[in-house]
Short mmCIF file of C-alpha atoms and ligand atoms in Angstrom, two decimals:
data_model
loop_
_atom_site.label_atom_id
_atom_site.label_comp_id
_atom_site.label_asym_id
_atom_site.label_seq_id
_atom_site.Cartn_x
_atom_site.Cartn_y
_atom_site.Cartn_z
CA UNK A 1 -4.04 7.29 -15.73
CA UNK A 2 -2.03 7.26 -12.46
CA UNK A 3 1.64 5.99 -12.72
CA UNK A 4 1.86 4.69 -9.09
CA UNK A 5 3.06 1.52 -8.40
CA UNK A 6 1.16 -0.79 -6.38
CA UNK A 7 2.35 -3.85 -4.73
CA UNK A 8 0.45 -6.06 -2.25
CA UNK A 9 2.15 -8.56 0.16
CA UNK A 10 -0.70 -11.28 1.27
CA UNK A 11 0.03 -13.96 3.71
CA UNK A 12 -2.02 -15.23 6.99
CA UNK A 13 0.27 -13.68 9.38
CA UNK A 14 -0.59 -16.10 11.84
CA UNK A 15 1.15 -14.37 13.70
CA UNK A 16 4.01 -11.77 11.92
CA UNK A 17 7.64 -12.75 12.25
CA UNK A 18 10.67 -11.00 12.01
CA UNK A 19 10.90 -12.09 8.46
CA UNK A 20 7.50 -10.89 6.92
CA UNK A 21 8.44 -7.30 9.01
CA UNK A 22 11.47 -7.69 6.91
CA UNK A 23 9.29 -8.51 3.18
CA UNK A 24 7.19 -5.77 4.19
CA UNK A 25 9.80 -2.85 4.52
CA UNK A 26 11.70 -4.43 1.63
CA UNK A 27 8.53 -4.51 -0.79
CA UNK A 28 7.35 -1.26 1.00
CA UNK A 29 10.68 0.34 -0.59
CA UNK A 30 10.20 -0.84 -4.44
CA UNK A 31 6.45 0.77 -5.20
CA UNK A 32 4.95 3.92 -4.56
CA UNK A 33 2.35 1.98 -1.98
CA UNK A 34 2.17 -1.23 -0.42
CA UNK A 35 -0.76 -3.29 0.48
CA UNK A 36 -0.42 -5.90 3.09
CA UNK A 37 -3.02 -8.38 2.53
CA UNK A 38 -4.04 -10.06 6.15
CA UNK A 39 -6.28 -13.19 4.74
CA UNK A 40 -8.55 -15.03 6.70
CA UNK A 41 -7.22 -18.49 5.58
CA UNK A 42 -10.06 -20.29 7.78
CA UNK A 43 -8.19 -23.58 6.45
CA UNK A 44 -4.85 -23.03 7.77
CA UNK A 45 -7.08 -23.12 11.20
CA UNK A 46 -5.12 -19.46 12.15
CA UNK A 47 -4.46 -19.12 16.03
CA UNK A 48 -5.66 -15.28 15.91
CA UNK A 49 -8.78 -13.97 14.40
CA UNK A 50 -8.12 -11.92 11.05
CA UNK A 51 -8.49 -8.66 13.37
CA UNK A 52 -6.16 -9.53 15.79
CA UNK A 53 -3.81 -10.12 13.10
CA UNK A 54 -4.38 -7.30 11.28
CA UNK A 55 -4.11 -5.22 14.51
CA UNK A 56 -0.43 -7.58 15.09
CA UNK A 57 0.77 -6.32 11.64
CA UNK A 58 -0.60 -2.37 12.38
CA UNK A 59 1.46 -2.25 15.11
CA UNK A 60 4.88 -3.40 13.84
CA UNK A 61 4.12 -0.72 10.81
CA UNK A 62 3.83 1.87 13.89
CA UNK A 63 7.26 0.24 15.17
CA UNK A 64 9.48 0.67 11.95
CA UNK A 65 11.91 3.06 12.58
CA UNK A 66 12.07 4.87 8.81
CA UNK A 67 8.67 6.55 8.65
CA UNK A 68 8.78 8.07 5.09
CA UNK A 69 8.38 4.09 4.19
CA UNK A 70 5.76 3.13 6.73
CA UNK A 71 3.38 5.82 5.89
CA UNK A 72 3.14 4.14 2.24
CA UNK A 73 2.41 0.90 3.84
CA UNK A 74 -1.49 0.07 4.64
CA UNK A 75 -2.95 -3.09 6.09
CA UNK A 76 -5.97 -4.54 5.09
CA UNK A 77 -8.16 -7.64 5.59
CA UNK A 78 -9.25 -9.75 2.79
CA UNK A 79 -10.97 -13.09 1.49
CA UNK A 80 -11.44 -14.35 -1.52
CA UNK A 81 -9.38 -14.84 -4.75
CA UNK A 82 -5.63 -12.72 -4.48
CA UNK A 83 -6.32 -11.62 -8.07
CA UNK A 84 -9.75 -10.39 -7.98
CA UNK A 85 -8.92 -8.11 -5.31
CA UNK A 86 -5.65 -7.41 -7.33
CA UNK A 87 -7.34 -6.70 -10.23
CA UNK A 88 -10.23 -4.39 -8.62
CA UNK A 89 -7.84 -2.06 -6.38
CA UNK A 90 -5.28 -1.51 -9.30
CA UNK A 91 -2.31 -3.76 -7.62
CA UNK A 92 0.42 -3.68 -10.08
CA UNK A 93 2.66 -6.71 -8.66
CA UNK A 94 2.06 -9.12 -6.10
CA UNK A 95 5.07 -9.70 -3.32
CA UNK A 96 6.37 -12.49 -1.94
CA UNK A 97 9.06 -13.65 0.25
CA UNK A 98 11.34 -16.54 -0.53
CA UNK A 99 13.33 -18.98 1.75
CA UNK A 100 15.14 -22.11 1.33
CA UNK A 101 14.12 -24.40 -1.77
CA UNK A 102 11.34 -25.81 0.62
CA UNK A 103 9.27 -22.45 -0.56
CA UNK A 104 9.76 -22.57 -4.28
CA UNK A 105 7.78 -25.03 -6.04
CA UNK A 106 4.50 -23.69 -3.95
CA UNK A 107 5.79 -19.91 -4.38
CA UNK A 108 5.91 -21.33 -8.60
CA UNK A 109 2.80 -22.65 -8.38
CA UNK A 110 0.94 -19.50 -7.22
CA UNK A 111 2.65 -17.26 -8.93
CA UNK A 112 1.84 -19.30 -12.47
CA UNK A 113 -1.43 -20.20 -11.39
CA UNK A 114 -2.23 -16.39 -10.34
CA UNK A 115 -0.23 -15.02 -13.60
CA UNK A 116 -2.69 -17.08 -15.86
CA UNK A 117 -5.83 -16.40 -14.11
CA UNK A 118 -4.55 -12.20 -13.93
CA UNK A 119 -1.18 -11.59 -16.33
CA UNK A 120 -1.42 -8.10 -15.87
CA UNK A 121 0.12 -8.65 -12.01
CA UNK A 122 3.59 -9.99 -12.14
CA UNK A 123 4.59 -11.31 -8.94
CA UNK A 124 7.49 -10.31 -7.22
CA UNK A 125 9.99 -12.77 -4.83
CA UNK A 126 12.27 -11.29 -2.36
CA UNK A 127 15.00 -13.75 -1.29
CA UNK A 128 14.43 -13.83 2.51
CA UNK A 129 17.44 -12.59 4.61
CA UNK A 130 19.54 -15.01 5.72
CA UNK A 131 19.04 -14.82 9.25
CA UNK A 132 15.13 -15.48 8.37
CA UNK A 133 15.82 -18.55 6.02
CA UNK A 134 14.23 -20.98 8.76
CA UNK A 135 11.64 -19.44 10.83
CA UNK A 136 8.04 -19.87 10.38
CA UNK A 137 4.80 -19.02 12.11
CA UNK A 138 3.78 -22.44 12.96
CA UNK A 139 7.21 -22.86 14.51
CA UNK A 140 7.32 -19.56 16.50
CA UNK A 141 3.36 -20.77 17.79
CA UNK A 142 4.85 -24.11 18.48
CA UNK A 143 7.85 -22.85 20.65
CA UNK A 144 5.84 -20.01 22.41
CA UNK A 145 3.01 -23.08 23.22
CA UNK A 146 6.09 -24.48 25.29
CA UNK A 147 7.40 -21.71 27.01
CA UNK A 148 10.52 -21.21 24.90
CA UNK A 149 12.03 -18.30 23.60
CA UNK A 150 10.78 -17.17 20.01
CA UNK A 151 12.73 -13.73 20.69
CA UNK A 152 15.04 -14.04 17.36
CA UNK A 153 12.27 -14.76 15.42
CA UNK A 154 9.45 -12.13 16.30
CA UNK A 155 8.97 -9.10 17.92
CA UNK A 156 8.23 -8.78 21.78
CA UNK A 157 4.78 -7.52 20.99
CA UNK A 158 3.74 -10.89 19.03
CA UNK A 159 6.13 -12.74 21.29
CA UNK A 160 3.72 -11.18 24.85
CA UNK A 161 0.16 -11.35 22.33
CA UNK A 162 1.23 -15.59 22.28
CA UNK A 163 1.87 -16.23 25.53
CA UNK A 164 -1.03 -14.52 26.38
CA UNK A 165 -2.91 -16.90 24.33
CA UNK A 166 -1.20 -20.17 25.26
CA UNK A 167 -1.07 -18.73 28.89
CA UNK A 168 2.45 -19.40 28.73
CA UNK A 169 5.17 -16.94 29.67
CA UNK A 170 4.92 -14.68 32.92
CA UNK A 171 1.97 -11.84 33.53
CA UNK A 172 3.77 -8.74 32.83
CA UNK A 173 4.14 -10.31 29.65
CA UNK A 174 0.14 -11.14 28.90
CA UNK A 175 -0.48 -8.28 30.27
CA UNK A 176 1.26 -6.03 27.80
CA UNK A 177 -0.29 -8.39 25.02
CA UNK A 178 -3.84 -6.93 25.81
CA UNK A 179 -2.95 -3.35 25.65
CA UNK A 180 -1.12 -4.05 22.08
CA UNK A 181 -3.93 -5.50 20.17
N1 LIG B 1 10.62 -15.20 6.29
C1 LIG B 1 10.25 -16.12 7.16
N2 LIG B 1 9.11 -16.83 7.09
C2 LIG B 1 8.28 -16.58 6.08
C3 LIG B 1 8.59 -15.62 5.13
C4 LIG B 1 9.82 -14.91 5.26
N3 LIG B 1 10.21 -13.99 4.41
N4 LIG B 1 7.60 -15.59 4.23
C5 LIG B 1 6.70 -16.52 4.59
N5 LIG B 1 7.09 -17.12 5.72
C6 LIG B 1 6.41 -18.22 6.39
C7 LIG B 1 5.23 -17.86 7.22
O1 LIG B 1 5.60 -17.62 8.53
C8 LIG B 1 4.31 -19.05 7.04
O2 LIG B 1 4.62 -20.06 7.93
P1 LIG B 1 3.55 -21.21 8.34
O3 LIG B 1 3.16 -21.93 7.06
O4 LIG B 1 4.31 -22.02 9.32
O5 LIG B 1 2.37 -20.49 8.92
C9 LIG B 1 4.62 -19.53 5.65
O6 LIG B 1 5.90 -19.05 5.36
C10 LIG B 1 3.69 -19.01 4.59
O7 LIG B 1 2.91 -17.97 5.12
P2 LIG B 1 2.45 -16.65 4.47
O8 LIG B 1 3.58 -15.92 3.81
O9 LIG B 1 1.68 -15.90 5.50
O10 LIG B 1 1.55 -17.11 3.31
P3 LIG B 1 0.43 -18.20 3.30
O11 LIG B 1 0.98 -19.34 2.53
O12 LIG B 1 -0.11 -18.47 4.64
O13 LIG B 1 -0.68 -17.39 2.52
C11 LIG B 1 -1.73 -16.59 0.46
C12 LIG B 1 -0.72 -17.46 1.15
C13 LIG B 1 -2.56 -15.71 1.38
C14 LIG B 1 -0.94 -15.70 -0.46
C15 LIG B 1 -2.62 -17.57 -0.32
O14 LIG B 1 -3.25 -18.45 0.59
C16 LIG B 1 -3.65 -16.85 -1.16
O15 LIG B 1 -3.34 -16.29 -2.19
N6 LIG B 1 -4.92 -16.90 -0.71
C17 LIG B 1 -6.03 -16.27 -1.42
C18 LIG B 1 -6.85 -17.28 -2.20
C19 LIG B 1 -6.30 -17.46 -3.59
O16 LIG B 1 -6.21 -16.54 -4.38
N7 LIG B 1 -5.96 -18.71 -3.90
C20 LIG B 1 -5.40 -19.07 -5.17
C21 LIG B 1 -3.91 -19.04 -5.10
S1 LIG B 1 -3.21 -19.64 -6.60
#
């Protein structure tokens, strides 16, 4: 039987902040592998399609500067139930990223409701950093829809990949948003 530890990180990633980047090389560091789970989430009406997404989170992997970690990192699209998956590819705990109280008693509630349906996968919370406490993809979408400046929350790649879809922000920046994903 193999003794490697599995974790996998699921979220929409609609798009990827600077605090999932940070869950991911955080989580990355405490198994032997790390799955990030990209779900579809068709009822959180996404902004990007699951590939785009999945392309958005590839390329920040590329970006991390410690590559020993990143190359145990893989990203992967999924539907369905988080456990069934978890329970078919051999995921030993399930990671997620905490904020301010706001997050807990949903955070509780899936991690209960997932622990009884699967308690072979514990699930895992890693307090977000403190500089990450309030942001939130909605919120970066929102601000990028009206030509603000989401630069302390995600990374110039999302930030020129949203403009590009609101067709807000100037043309070198859309520009550079096709080429990445
Ligand atoms: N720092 C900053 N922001 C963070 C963060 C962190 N560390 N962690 C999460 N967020 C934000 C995200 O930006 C997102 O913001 P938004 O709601 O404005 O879009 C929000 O917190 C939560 O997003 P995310 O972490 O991507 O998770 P989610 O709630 O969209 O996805 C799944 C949750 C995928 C885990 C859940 O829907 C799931 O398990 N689906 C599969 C179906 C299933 O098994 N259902 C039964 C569950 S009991």
């Amino acid at each position: 039987m193999s003794s490697e530890k599995i974790g996998l990180y699921p979220g929409t990633f609609d798009p990827i902040t600077n605090g999932h980047i940070d869950i991911i090389y955080r989580g990355a560091r405490l198994v032997d592998r790390l799955i990030v789970g990209v779900f579809n989430n068709a009822g959180k009406g996404p902004l990007f399609t699951p590939v785009e997404r999945q392309a958005m989170v590839e390329a920040e992997i590329t970006a991390l500067p410690d590559r020993k970690t990143a190359a145990r990192i893989e990203v992967r699209l999924m539907d369905g139930l988080l456990v069934a998956y978890a329970r078919t590819h051999k995921v030993n705990v399930i990671v997620r990223g905490l904020r301010a109280v706001s997050d807990f008693e949903y955070e509780m509630q899936m991690a209960s409701l997932n622990r009884s349906m699967e308690p072979d996968v514990e699930t895992v919370f890693l307090a977000a950093s403190e500089n990450h406490q309030f942001i939130s993809s909605r919120f970066v979408k929102e601000i990028a829809a009206l030509g603000g400046d989401s630069s302390a929350f995600t990374t110039s790649r999302v930030i020129a990949a949203l403009h590009a879809r609101f067709g807000t922000g100037d043309k070198v920046e859309s520009g550079a948003a096709s080429k990445a994903y």
